[in-house]
mmCIF file of C-alpha atoms in Angstrom:
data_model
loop_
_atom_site.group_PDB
_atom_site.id
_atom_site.type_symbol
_atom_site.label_atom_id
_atom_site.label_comp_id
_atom_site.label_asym_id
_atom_site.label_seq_id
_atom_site.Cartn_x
_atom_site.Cartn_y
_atom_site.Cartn_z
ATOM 1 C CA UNK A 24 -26.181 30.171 -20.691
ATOM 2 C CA UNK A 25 -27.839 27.916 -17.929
ATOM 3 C CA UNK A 26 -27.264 24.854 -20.573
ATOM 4 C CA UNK A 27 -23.456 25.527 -21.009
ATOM 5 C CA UNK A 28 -23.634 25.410 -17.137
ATOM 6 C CA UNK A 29 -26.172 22.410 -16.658
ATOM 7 C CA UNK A 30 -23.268 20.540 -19.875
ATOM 8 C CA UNK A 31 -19.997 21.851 -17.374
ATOM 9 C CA UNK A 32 -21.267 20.906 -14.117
ATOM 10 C CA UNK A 33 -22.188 17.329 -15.522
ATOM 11 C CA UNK A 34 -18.547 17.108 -17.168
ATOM 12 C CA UNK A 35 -17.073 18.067 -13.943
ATOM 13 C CA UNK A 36 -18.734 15.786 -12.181
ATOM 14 C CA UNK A 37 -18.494 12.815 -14.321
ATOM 15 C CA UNK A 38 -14.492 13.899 -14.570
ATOM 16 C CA UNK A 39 -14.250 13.257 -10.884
ATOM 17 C CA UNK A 40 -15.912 10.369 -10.513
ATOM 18 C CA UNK A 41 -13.701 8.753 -13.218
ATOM 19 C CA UNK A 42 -10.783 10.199 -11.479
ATOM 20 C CA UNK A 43 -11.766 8.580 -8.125
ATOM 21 C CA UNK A 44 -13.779 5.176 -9.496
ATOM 22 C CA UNK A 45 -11.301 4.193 -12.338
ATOM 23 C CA UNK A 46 -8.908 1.797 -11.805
ATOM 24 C CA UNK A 47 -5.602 1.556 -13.596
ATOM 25 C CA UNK A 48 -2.917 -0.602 -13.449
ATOM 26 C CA UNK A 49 0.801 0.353 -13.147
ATOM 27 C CA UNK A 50 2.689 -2.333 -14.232
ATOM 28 C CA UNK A 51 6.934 -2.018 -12.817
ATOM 29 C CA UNK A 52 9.186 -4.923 -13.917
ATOM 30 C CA UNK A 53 11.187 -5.287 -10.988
ATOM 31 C CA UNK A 54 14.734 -6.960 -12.675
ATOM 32 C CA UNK A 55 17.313 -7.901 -9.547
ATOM 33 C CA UNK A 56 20.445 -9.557 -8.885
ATOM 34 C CA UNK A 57 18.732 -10.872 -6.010
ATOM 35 C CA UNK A 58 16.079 -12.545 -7.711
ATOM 36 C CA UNK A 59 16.541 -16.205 -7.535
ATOM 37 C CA UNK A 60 16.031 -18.343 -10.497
ATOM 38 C CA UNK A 61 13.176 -20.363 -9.264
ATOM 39 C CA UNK A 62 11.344 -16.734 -9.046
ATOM 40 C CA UNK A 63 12.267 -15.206 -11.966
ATOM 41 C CA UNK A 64 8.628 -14.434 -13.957
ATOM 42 C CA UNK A 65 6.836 -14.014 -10.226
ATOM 43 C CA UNK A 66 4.148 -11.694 -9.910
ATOM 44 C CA UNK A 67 3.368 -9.552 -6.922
ATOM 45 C CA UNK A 68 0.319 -7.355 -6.994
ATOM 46 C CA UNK A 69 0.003 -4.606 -4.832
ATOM 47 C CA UNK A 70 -3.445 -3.179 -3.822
ATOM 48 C CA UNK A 71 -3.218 -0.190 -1.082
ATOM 49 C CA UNK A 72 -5.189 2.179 0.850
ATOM 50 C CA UNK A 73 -8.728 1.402 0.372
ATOM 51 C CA UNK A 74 -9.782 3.614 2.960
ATOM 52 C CA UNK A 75 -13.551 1.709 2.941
ATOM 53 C CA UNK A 76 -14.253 2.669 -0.923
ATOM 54 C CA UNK A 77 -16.454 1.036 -2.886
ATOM 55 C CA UNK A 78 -15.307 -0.257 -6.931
ATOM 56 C CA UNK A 79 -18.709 -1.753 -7.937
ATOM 57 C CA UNK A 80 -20.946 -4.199 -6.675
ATOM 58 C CA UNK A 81 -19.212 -6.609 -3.985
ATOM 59 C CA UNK A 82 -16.162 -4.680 -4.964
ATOM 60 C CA UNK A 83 -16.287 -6.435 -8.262
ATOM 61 C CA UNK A 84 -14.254 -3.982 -10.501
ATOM 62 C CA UNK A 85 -11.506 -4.031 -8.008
ATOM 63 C CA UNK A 86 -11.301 -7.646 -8.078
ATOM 64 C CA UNK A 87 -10.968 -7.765 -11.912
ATOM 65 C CA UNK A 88 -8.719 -5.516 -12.289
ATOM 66 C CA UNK A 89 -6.429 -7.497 -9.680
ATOM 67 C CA UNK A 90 -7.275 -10.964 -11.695
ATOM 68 C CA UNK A 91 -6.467 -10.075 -14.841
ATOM 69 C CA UNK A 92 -2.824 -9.103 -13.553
ATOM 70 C CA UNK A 93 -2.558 -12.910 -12.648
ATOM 71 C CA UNK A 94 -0.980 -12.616 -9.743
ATOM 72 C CA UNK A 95 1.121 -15.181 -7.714
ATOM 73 C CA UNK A 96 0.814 -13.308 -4.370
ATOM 74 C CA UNK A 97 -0.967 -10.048 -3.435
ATOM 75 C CA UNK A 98 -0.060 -7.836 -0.565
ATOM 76 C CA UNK A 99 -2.041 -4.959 1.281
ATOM 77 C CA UNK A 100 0.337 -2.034 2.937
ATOM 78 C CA UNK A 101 -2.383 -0.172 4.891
ATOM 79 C CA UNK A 102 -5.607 1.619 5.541
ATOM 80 C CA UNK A 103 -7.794 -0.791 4.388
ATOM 81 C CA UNK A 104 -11.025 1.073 6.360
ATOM 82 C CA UNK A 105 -11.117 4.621 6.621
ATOM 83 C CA UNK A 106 -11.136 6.486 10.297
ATOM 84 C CA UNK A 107 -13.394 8.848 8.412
ATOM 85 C CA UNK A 108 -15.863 7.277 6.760
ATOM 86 C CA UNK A 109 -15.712 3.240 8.352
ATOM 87 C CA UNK A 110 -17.120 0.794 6.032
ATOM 88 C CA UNK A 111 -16.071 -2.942 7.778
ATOM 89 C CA UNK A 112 -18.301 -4.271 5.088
ATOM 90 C CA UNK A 113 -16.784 -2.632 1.800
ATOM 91 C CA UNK A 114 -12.978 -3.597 3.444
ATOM 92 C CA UNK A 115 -13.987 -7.314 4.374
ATOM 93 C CA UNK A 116 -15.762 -7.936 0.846
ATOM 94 C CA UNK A 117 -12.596 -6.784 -0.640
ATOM 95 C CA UNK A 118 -9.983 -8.526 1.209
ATOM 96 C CA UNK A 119 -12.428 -12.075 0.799
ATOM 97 C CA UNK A 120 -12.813 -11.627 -3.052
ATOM 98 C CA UNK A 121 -8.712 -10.853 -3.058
ATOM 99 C CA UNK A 122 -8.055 -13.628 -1.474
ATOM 100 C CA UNK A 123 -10.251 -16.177 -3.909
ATOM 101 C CA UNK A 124 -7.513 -14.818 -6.796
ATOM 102 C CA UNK A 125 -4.178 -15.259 -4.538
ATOM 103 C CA UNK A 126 -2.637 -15.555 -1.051
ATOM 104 C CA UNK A 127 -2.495 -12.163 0.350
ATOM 105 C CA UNK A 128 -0.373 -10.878 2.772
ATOM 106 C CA UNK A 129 -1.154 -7.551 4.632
ATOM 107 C CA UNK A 130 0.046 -4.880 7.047
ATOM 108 C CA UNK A 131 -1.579 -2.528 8.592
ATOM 109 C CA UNK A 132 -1.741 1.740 8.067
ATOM 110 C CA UNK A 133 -2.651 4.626 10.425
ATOM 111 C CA UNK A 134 -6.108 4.557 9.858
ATOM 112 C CA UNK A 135 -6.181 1.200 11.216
ATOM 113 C CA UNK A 136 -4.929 2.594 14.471
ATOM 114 C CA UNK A 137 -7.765 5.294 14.792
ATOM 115 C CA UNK A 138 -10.251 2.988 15.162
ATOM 116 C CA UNK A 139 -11.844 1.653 18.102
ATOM 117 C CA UNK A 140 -9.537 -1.381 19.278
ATOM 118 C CA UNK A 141 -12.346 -3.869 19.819
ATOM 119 C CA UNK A 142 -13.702 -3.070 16.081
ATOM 120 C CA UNK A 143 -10.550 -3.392 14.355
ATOM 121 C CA UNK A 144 -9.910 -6.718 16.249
ATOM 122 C CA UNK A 145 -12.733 -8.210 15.569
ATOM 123 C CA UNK A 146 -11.420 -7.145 11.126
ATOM 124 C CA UNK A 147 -8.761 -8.872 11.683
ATOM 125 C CA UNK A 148 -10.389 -11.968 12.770
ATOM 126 C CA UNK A 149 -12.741 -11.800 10.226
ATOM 127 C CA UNK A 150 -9.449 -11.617 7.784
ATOM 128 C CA UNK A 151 -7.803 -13.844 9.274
ATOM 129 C CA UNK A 152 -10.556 -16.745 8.814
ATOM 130 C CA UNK A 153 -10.366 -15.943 5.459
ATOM 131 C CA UNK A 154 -6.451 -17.271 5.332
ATOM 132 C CA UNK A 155 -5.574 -13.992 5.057
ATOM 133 C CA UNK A 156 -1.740 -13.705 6.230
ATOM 134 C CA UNK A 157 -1.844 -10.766 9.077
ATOM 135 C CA UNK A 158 2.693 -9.272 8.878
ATOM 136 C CA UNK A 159 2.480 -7.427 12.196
ATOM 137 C CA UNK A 160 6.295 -7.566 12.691
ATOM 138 C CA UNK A 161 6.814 -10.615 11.572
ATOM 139 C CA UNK A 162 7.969 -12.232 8.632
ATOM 140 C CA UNK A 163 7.042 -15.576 6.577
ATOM 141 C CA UNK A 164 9.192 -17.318 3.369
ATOM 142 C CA UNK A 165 7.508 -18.470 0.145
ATOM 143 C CA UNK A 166 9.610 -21.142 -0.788
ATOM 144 C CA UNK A 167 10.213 -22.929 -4.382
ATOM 145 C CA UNK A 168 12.585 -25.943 -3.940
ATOM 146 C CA UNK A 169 15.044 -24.397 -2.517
ATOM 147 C CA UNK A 170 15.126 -20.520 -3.276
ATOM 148 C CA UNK A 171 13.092 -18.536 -0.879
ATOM 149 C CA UNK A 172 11.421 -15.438 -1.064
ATOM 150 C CA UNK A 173 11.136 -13.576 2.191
ATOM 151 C CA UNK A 174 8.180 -11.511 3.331
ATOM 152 C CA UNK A 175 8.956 -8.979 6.080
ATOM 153 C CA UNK A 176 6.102 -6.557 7.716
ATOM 154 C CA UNK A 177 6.161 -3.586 9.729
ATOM 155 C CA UNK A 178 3.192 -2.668 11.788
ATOM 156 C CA UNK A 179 1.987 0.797 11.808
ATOM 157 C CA UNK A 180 2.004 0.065 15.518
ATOM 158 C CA UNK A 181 5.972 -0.259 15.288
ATOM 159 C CA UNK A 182 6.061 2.933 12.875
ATOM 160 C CA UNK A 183 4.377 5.054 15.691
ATOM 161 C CA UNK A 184 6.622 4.170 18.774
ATOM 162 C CA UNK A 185 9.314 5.311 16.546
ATOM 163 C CA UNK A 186 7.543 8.785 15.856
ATOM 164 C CA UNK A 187 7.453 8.670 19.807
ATOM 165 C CA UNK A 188 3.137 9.304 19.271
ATOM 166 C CA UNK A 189 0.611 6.519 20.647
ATOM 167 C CA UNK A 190 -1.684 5.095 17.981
ATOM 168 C CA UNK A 191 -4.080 7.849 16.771
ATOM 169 C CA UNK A 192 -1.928 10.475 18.212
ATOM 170 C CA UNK A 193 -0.017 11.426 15.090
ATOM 171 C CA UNK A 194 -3.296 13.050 12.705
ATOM 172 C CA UNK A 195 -3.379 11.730 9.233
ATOM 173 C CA UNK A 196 -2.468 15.243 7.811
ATOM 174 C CA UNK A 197 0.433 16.455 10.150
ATOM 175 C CA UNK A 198 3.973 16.108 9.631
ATOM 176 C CA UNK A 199 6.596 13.814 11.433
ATOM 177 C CA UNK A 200 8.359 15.864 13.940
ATOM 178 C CA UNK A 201 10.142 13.288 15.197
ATOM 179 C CA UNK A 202 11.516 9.632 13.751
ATOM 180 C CA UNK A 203 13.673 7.034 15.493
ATOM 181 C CA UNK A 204 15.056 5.366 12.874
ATOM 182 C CA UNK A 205 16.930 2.918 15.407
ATOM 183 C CA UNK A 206 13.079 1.437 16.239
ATOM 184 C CA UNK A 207 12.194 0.303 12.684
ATOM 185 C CA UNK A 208 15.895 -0.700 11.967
ATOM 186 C CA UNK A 209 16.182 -3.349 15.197
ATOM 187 C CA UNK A 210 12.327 -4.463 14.268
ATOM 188 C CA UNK A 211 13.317 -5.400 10.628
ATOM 189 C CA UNK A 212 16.984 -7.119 11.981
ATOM 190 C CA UNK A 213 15.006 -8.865 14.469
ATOM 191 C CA UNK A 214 11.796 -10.035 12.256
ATOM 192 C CA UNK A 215 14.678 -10.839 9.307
ATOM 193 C CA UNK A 216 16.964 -12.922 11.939
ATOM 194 C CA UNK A 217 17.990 -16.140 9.702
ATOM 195 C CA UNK A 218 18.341 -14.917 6.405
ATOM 196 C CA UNK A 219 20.088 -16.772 3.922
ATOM 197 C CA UNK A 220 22.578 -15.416 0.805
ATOM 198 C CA UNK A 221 20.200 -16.349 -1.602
ATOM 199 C CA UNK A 222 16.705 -14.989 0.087
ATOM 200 C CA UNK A 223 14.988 -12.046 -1.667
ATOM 201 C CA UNK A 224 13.826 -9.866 0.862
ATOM 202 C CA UNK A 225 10.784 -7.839 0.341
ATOM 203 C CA UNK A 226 9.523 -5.567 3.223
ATOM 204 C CA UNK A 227 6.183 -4.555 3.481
ATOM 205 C CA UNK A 228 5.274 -1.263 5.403
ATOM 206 C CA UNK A 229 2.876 1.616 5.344
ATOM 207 C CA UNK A 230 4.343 4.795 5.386
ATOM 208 C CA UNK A 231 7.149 5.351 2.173
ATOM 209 C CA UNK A 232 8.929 8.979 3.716
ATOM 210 C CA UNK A 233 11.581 6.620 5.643
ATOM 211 C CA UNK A 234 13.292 4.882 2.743
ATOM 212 C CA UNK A 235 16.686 5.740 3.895
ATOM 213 C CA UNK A 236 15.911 3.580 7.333
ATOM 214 C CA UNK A 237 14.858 0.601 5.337
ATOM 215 C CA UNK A 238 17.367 0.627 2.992
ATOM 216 C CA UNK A 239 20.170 0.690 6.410
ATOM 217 C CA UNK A 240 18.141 -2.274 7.683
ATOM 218 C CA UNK A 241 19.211 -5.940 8.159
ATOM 219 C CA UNK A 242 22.997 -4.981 6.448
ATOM 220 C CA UNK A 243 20.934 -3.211 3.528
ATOM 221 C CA UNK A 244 19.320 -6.834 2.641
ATOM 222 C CA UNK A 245 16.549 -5.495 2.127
ATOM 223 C CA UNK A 246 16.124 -5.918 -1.683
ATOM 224 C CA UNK A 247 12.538 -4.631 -2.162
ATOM 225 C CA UNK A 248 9.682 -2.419 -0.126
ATOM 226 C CA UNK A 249 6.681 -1.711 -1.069
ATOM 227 C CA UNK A 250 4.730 1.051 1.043
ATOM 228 C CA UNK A 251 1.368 3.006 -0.171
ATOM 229 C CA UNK A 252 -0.250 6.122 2.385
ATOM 230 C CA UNK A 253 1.016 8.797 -0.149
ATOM 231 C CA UNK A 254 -1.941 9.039 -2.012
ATOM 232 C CA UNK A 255 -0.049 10.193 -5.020
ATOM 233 C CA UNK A 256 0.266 13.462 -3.663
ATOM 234 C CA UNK A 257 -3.587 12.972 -4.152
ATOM 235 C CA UNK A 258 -3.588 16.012 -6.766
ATOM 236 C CA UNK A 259 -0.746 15.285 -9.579
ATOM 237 C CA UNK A 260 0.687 18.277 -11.946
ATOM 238 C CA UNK A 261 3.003 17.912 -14.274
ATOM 239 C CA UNK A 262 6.568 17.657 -13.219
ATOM 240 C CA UNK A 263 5.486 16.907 -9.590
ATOM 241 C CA UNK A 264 4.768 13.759 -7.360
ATOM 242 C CA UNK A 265 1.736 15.918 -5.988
ATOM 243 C CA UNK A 266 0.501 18.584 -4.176
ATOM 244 C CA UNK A 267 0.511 16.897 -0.267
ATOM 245 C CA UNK A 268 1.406 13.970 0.978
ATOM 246 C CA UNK A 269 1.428 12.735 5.051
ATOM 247 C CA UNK A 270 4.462 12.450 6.554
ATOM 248 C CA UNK A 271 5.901 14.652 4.027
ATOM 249 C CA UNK A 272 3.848 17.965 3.543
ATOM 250 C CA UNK A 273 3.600 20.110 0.304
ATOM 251 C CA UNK A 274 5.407 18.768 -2.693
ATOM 252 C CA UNK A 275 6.285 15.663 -1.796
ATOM 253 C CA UNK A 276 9.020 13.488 -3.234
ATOM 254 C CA UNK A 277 7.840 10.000 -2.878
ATOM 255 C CA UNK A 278 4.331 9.268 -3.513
ATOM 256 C CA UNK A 279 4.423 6.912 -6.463
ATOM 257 C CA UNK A 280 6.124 4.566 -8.733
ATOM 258 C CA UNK A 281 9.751 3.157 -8.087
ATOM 259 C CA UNK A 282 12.807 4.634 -6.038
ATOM 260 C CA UNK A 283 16.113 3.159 -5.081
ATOM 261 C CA UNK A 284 18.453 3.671 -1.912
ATOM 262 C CA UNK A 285 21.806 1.889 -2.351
ATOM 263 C CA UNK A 286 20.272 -2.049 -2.888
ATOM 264 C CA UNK A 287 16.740 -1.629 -1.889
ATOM 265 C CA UNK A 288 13.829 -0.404 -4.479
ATOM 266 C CA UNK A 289 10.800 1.035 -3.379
ATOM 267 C CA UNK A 290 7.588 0.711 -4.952
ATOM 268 C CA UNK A 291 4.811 3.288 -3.850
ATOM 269 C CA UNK A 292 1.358 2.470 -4.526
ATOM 270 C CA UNK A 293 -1.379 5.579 -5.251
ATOM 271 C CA UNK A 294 -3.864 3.407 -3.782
ATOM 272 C CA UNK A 295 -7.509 3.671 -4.303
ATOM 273 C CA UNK A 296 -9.304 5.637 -1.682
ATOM 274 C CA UNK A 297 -9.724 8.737 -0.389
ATOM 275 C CA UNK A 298 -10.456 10.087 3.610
ATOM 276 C CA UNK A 299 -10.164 13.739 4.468
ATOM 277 C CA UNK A 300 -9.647 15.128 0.854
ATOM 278 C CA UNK A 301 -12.868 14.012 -1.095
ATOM 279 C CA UNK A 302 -11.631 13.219 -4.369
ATOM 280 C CA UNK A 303 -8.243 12.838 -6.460
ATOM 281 C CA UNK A 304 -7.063 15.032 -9.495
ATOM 282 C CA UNK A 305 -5.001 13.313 -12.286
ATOM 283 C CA UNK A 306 -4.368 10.934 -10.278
ATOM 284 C CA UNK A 307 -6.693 7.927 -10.973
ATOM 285 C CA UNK A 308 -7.153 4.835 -8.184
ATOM 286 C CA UNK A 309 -4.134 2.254 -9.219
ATOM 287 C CA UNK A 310 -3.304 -1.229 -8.071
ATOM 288 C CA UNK A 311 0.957 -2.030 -8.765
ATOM 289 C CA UNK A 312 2.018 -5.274 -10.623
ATOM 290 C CA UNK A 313 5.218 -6.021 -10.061
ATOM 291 C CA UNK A 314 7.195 -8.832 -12.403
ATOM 292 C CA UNK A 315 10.380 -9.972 -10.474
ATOM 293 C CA UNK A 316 13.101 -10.770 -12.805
ATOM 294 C CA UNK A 317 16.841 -12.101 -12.778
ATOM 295 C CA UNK A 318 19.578 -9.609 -13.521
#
């Protein structure tokens, strides 16, 4: 009898630690009309919400994993420490090792925002001496000859004022009571101000449960967002995008994989971490490679 136990607990244990230290990789071809030629084949890898974990030694198996997709670009949407459980070290080591593979491009989550301001600063110094490119409401192009891909990013800052709740106000588990969509809509027309026909748009932001305002955005040009926070509904059952998500409560609807409003796909990451709930159930830490294509 105690052996069966002593065999279970071990198997238990081992089981989550697999479920939380194991990294897969979700690979979404992304085929669009508004994919220009020049970026047809491009690869965008997504990493998300590494809320201060730890994937081997000088985050080594993260950084594989991430290589081995080949990416052309790589881009961060959020909680990269953890209000929780702060590790500056284990978020720096990844974001320095990332950006050895790829440019990376990065916005920010609410974790971010319940941290002391003079901490979290003096991260995104330290990221941006690494050429790390910092999207706080503001966009940059990636241009090749004369098609252009446009990078958009929404601050978590931005996301708050239009929940009407100052920066650590809103706790990580509560739901939205309140959402201005008309805050993140004039932010995205203003930071996307210059667009031409041709430009694939891609918008990077946090929080996924506001789809419908990104997709009304800019004249719906927004072709493409990619968001993480959900967690994956951090316990998955069949049939289900998981148990709880922020933003969104019990039984979420968008916590992974691809969704479309009208022109504009949505790619949720599952991200890596964890923060208040200590571990993940069928639902193993992912990074997202996306493959644009032309349509």
């Amino acid at each position: 009898m105690m052996l069966t136990l002593i065999i279970l607990i071990a198997f238990v244990a081992g089981f989550l630690y697999w479920s939380d230290k194991s990294i897969t990789a979700s690979y979404y071809p992304i085929a669009s009309r508004a994919v220009p030629t020049a970026f047809d084949g491009f690869v965008i890898v997504q990493v998300s919400d590494l809320q201060s974990s730890r994937f081997g030694r000088n985050q080594e198996r993260l950084t594989k994993a991430v290589d081995k997709a080949s990416p052309d670009i790589i881009i961060f949407t959020g909680d990269l420490p953890d209000r929780n459980h702060t590790d500056y070290q284990a978020s720096l080591q990844a974001m320095e090792r990332l950006a050895a593979i790829a440019p990376v491009y990065y916005v920010n989550g609410n974790h971010e925002l319940a941290l002391p301001f003079d901490e979290i600063s003096q991260m995104y110094d330290a990221m941006k001496s690494m050429g790390i490119h910092l999207l706080f409401d503001r966009g940059e192009a990636i241009c090749r000859g004369r098609d252009r891909l446009i990078l958009l990013g929404i601050s978590e800052e931005t996301l708050y004022a239009a929940k009407g709740v100052s920066p650590g106000g809103l706790q990580p588990g509560r739901m939205d009571t309140a959402f201005d969509a008309s805050t993140i809509i004039r932010e995205i027309e203003a930071i996307a101000d210059g667009l031409q026909p041709s430009d694939l748009v891609v918008l990077l932001v946090h929080e996924p449960q506001y789809l419908d305002t990104y997709a009304a955005a800019a004249e719906g040009r927004v072709d493409l967002v990619f968001s993480g926070h959900a967690h994956g509904g951090q316990i998955r059952l069949p049939f289900t995008e998981g148990l709880f998500a922020p933003g969104q409560g019990i039984l979420p609807k968008l916590t992974s994989g691809v969704h479309q409003q009208g022109n504009t796909k949505m790619v949720i990451s599952r991200g890596l971490g964890n923060s208040t709930f200590p571990f993940r159930l069928f639902n193993r830490p992912e990074i997202v490679v996306c493959r644009l294509a032309m349509e």
